[in-house]
XYZ file of C-alpha atoms in Angstrom:
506
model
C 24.260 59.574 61.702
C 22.135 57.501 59.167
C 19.824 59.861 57.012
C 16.268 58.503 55.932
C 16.182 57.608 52.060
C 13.499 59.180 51.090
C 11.508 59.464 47.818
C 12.376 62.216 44.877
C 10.163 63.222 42.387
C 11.568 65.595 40.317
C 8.946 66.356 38.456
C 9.363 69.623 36.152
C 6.656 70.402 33.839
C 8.369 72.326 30.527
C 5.242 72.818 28.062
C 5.744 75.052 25.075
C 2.240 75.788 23.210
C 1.196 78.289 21.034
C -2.965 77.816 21.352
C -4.390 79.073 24.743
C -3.704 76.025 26.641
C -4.444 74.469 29.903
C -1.890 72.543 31.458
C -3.074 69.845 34.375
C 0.062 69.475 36.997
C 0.816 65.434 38.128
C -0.328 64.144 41.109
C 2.237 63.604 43.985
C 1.548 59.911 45.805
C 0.318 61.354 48.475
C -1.816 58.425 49.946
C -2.367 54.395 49.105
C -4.882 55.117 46.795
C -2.397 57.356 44.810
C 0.310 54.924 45.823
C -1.969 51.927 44.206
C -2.847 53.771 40.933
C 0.526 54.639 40.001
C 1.916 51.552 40.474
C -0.959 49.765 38.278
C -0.020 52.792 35.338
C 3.388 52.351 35.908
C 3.324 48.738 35.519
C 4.709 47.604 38.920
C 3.391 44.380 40.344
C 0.784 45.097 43.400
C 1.803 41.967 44.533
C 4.882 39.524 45.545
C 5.512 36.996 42.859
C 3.129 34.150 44.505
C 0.647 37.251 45.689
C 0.884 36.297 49.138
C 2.226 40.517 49.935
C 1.055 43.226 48.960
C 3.016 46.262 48.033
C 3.230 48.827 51.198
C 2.737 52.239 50.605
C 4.003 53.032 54.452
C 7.345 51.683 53.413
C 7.279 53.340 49.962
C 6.596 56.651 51.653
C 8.847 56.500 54.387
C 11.862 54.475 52.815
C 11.491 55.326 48.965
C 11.322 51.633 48.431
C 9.297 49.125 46.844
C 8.745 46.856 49.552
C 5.738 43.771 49.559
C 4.468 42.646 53.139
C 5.857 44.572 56.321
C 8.287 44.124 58.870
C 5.461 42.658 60.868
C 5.622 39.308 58.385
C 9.411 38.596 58.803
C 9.106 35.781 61.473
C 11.542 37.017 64.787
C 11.980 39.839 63.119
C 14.522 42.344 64.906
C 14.013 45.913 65.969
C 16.629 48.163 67.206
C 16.848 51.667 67.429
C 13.551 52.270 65.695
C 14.577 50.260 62.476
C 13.417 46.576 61.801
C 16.027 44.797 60.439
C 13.790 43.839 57.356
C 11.242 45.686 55.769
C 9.456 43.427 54.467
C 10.257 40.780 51.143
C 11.346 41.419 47.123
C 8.943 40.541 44.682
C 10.551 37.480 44.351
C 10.323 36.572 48.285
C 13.578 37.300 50.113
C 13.764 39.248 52.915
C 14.153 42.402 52.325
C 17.153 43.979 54.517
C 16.834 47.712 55.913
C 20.044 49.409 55.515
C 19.235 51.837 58.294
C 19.535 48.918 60.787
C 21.938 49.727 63.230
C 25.242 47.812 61.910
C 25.378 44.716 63.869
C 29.630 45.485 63.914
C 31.738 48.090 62.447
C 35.013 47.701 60.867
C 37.785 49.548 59.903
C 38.088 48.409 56.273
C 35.819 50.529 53.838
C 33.486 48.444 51.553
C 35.552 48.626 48.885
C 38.396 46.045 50.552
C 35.321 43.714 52.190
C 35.593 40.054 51.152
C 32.463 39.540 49.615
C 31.109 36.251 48.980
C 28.242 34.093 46.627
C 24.844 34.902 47.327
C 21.522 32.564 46.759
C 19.586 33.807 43.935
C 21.613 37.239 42.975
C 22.656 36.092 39.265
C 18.685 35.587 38.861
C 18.041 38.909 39.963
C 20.345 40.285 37.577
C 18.466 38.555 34.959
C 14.819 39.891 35.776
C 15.873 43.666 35.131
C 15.780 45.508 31.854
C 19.193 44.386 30.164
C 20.294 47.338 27.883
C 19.347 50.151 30.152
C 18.227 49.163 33.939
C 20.996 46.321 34.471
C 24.418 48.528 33.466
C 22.834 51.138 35.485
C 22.593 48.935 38.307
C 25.873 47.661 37.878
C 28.151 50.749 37.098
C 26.275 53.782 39.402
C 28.632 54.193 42.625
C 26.776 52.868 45.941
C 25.720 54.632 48.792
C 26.054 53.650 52.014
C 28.407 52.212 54.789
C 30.643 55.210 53.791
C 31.139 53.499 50.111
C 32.937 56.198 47.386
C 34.342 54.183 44.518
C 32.262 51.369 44.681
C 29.975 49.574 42.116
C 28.145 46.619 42.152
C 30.161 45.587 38.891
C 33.575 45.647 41.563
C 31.475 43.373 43.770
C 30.281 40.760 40.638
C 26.599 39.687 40.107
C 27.485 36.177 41.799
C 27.846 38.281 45.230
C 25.491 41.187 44.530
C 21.721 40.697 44.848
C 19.152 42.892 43.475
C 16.405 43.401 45.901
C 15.019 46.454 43.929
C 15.640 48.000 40.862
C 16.369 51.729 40.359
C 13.939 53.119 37.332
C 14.003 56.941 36.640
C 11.789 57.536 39.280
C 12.710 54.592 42.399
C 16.013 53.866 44.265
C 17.524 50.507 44.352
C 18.909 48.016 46.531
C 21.570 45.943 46.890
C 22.585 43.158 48.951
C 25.637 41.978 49.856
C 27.283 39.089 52.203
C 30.480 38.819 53.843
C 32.788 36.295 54.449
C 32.848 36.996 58.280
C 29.076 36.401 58.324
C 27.772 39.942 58.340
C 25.393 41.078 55.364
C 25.368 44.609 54.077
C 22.679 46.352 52.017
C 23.233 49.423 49.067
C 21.005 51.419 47.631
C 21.396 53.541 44.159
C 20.143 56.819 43.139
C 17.212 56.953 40.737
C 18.350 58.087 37.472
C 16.349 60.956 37.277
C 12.594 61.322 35.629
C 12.565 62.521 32.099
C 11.152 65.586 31.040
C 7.878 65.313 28.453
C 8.112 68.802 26.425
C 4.984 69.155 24.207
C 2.942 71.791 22.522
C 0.051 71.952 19.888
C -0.687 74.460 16.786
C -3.698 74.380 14.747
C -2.987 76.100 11.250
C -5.341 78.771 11.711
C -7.056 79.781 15.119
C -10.140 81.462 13.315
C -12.383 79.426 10.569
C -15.249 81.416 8.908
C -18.353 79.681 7.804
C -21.149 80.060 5.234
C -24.767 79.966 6.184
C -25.822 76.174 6.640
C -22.153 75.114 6.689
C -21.976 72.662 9.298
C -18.116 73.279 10.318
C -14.884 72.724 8.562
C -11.834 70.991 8.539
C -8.572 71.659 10.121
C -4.696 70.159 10.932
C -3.408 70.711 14.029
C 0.648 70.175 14.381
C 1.934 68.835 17.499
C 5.277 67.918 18.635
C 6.123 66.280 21.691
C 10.110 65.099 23.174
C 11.351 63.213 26.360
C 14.873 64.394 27.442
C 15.855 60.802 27.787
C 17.993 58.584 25.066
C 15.276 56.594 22.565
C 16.221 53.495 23.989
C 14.650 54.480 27.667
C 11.424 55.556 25.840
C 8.995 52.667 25.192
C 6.834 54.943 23.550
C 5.167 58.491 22.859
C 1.022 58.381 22.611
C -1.101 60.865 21.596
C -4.796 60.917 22.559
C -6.832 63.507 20.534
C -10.127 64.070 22.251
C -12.702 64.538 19.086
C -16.321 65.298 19.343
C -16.754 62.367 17.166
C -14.292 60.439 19.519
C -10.770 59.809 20.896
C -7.864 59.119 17.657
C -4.986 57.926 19.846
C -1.560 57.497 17.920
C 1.061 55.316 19.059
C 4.946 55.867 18.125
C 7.550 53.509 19.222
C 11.392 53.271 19.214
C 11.439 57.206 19.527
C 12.060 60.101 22.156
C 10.844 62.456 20.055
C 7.605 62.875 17.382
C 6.523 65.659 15.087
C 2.680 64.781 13.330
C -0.353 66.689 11.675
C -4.060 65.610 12.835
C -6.891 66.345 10.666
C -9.717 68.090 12.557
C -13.654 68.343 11.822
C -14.611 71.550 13.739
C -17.993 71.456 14.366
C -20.280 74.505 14.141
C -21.226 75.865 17.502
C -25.424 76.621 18.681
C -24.311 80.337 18.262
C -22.045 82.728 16.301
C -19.273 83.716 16.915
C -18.343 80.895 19.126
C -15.753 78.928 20.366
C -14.708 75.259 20.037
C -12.233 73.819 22.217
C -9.970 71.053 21.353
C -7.893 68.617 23.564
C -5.071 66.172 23.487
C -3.718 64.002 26.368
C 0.488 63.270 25.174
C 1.682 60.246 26.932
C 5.188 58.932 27.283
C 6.529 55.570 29.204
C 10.222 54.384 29.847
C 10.832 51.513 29.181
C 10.552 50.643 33.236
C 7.344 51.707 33.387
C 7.742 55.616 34.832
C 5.191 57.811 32.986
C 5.600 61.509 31.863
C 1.904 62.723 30.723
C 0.772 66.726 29.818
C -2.521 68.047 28.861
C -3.047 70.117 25.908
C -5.895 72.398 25.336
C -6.882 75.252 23.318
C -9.751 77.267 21.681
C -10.500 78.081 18.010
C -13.048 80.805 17.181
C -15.829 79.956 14.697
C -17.291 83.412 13.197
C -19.837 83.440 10.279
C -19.063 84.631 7.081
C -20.574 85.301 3.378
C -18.180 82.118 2.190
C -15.844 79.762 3.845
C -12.713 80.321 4.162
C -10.676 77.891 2.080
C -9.625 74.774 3.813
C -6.083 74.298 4.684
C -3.753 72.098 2.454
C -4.046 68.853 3.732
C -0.409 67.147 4.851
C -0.250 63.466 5.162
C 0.844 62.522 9.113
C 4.465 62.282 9.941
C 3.918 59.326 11.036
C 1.800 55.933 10.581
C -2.327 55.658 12.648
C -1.704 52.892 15.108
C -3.794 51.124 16.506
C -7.553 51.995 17.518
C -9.137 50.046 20.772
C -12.555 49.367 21.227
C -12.619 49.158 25.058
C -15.175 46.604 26.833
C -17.616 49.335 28.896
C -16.863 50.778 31.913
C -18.994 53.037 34.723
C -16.678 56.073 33.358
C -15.085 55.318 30.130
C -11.566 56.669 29.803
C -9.430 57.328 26.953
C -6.507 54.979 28.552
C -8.056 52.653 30.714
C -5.579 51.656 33.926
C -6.491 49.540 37.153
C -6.545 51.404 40.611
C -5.552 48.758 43.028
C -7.577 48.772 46.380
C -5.540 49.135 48.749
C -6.744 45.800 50.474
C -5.338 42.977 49.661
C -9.004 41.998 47.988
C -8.506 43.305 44.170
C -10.550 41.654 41.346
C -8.112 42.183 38.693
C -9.985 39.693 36.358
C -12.806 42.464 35.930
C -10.378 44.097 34.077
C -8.499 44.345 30.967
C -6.983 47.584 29.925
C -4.912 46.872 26.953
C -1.464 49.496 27.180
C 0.068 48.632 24.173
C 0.325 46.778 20.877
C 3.991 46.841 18.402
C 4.496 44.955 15.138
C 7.612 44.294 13.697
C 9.131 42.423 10.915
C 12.655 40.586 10.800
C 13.703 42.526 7.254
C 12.344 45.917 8.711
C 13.048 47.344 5.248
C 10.517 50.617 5.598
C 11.664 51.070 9.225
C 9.705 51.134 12.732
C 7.091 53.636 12.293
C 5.101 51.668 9.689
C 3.490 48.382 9.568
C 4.501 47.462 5.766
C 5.867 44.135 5.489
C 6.893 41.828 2.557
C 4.840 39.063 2.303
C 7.008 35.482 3.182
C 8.068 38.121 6.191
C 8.268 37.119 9.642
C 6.217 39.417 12.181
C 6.470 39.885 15.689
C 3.365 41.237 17.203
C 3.506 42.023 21.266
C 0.663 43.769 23.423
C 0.665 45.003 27.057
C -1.608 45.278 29.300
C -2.559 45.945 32.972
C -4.788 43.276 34.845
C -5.904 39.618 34.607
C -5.941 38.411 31.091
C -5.970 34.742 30.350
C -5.145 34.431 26.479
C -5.118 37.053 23.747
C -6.526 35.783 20.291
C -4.612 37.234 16.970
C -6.589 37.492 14.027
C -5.343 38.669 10.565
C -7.484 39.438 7.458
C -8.195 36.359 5.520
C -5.966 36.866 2.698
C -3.517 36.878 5.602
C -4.467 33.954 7.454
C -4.773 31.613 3.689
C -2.429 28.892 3.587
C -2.953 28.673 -0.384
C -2.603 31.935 -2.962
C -2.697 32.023 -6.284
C -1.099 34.831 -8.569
C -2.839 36.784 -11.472
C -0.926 34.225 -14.122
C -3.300 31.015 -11.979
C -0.277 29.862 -10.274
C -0.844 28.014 -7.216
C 1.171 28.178 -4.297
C 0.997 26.494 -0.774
C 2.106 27.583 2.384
C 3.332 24.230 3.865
C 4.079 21.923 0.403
C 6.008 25.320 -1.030
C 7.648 26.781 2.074
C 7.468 26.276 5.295
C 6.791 22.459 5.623
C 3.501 23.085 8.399
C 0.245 25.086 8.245
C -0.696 27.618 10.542
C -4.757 26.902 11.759
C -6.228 29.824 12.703
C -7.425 30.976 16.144
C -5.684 27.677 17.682
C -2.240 28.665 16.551
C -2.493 32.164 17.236
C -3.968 31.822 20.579
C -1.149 32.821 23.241
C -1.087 32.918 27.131
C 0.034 35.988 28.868
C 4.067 36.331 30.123
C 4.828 38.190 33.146
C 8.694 39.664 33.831
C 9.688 39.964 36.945
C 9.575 43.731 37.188
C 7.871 44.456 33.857
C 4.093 44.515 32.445
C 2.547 41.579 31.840
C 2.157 40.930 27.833
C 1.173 38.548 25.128
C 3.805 37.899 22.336
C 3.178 35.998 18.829
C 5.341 35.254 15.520
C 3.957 34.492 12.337
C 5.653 34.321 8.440
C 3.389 36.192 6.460
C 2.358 34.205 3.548
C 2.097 35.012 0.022
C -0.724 37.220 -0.694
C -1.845 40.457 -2.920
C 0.112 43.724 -2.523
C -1.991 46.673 -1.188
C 1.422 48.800 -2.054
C 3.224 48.218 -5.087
C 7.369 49.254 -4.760
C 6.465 52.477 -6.453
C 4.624 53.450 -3.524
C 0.739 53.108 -5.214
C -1.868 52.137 -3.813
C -3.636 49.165 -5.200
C -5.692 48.136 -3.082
C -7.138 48.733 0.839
C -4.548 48.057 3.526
C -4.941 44.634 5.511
C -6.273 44.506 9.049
C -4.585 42.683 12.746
C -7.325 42.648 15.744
C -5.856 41.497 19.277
C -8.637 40.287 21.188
C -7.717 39.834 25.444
C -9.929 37.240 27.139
C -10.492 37.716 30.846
C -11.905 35.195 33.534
C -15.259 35.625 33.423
C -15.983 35.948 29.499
C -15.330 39.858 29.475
C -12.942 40.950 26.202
C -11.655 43.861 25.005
C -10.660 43.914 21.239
C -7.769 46.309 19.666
C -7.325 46.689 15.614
C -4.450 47.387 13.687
C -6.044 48.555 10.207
C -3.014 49.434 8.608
C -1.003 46.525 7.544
C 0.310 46.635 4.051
C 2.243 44.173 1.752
C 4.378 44.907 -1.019
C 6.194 42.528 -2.818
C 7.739 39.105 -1.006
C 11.419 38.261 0.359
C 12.837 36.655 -3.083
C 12.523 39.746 -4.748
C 15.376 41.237 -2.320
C 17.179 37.621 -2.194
C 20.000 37.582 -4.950
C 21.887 34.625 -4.852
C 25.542 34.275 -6.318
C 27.164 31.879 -8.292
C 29.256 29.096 -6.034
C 32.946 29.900 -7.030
């Protein structure tokens, strides 16, 4: 007998802290509205490519499936045995095949000897999924069903294999096949398994004593946070510290694993001794959208004292401030802004623009991924995420950034276009870009730009001469609302030639 594929969440919460700390479970989808939100923070379309189906949380529930419309749209569609023969359509519009349909036939061959044969639009659903992760998995993880043991999508070939869902570490997949004696037959494959986010958070002293009209002091609180996943599955580890004086969030990319220092102002409570809590939200994403996220809390006394007790040693962070965002008002602000879908098919997503994400990189990458120091002649690649409607995103770059003409401390004059590049770059038309939407991805803005030649703020000794530049990202919505995000910490040292050596012809 057929068994129900249902949906797993392995969810297992490993938190190591050493503060007194309160730890906030995740929500199972327990209902649409849960079903709605999480696809809209995972980054899941809520709608079929053309948005003429909605995603159905009855099918999701029931099937374990990402499914858009319901059986009930399939034209003549069949039901036998309690199973419609489709559940619905893909996000790109096929029909999407049950494979707890009764089998039309049965044969005595096992799917591994079927003749399979070409089927309309598979190769482009290879294509849509995530190519150095999501697409080998989907390719080389053994089948299930029709009493399959060996077999692998790769053994069938992309030309006769079509994606009609892809697996991510939280959803099962499907496959669809077609036979040369005119019967179809669908696969699905195992999630791979969610990640486990492991983080804690330890302030260098739990107790700070203060003088008489001291208003508070200063300390650094070390946290550490690791997904149990390979780097290239995490898109990215954020930390949001929750300040009196307001949220610092800190992004870190290309890593499954971060170890940083935040400074602290503790502010003095109404009465002494007191307490002062303090409160960080850790966020982690795969690359296919699943999200790990724990909740960090914990409580340092404040006593009074004859003096203060020295401040600790400051440490610089481990790793580079990214980016802050000044988010366009809301009813109830929130430190990572996401869209909860209604779900109706009557959303408004142009009311909102909750930026997700913003990465910079250059093509020399000679100080590595987790800083945003370039050499000026450099080519950049700047790409932000989001969740909703956005109609362009504006790049701006500090004016010494953005001149097409510098000259050097000995009055030389160069020009962007006459001396290098052959074209100017006009500022906001050029940097203006419209939104691009993957198949099964989040919807983002992407930009290139050579950097031109321009003062260092870092010489290659490491000073400092001078304030670091400054990238804003501004997302335009329908209706005129914006919401702006900065990069202030965009430094220059030096240019390409210096690291070009050219050799004599021989």
């Amino acid at each position: 007998m057929k068994r129900r594929i249902a949906a797993m969440f392995i969810v297992m919460l490993v938190l190591a802290v050493t503060m007194s700390m309160e730890v906030l479970g995740t929500t199972q989808i327990n209902n649409s509205s849960q079903f709605f939100k999480w696809l809209g923070e995972t980054g899941t379309p809520s709608y079929s490519v053309s948005g003429s189906y909605m995603a159905n949380y009855g099918t999701y529930r029931d099937y374990g499936l990402i499914v858009y419309g319901s059986p009930l749209d399939i034209p003549g569609n069949e039901l036998r045995d309690g199973e419609y023969r489709y559940l619905g359509y893909t996000f790109l519009e096929s029909q999407y095949t049950n494979q707890l349909f009764p089998n039309d036939a049965t044969f005595g061959n096992i799917p591994e000897n079927w003749d399979y044969v070409n089927v309309s639009g598979a190769v482009e659903s290879w294509e849509s999924l995530e190519q150095s992760v999501q697409k080998p998995y989907m390719l080389y993880t053994r089948l299930i069903g029709h009493g399959a043991t060996t077999l692998t999508a790769a053994d069938i070939g992309i030309y006769k294999a079509r994606v009609q869902s892809p697996a991510t570490w939280v959803n099962t997949g499907s496959i669809y096949t077609y036979k040369s004696n005119g019967y179809y037959a669908t696969f699905s494959v195992p999630p791979m398994g969610m990640g486990i986010l492991t983080a804690s958070m330890t302030p260098d002293t739990t107790t700070i004593s203060l003088s008489p009209g001291t208003n508070g002091d200063r300390i650094h609180l070390n946290l550490t946070a690791s997904v149990n996943k390979p780097k290239g599955e995490v898109s990215f580890i954020k930390v949001i510290f929750h300040l009196p004086s307001g949220d610092v969030v800190r992004f870190f990319h290309n890593t499954n694993s971060i170890d940083i220092v935040q400074e602290v102002f503790v502010q003095k409570p109404s009465t002494l001794p007191g307490n002062v809590v303090i409160t960080a939200t850790v966020v982690s994403e795969s690359i296919f959208g699943d999200k790990l996220e724990r909740n960090l809390s914990g409580t340092i006394e404040v006593v009074e004292g004859s003096s203060a007790t020295p401040g600790p040693t400051p440490r610089p962070p481990a790793s580079t401030p990214v980016p802050s965002v000044t988010p366009v008002p809301t009813p109830t602000p929130r430190p990572t802004p996401v869209i909860v879908p209604s779900p109706t098919p009557t959303p408004e997503p142009d009311e909102y623009l909750p930026f997700r994400d913003a990465m910079i990189w250059g093509d020399w990458n000679y100080w590595g991924d987790q800083v945003h120091r370039f050499l000026a002649l450099e080519k950049i690649h700047v790409k932000v995420t989001f969740i909703g409607y956005v109609r362009n995103a504006v790049i701006r770059l500090s004016p010494q950034l953005e001149s097409m003409e510098y000259t050097n401390s000995e009055g030389y004059t160069y020009y962007y276009s006459e001396d290098f590049f052959g074209y100017n770059v006009d500022f906001p038309e050029d940097s203006t870009v419209a939104p691009e939407y993957g198949a099964w991805g989040l919807p983002y803005a992407a930009w290139d730009y050579i950097l031109p030649l321009c003062d260092e703020t870092i010489g290659w000794d490491g000073s400092r001469k001078r304030p670091p530049y400054k990238m804003t990202i501004t997302l335009n919505g329908r209706s005129g609302e914006s919401q702006t995000v900065t990069i202030d910490d965009i430094d220059i040292t030096g240019n390409t030639h210096e690291l070009l050596h050219p050799q004599p012809l021989k």
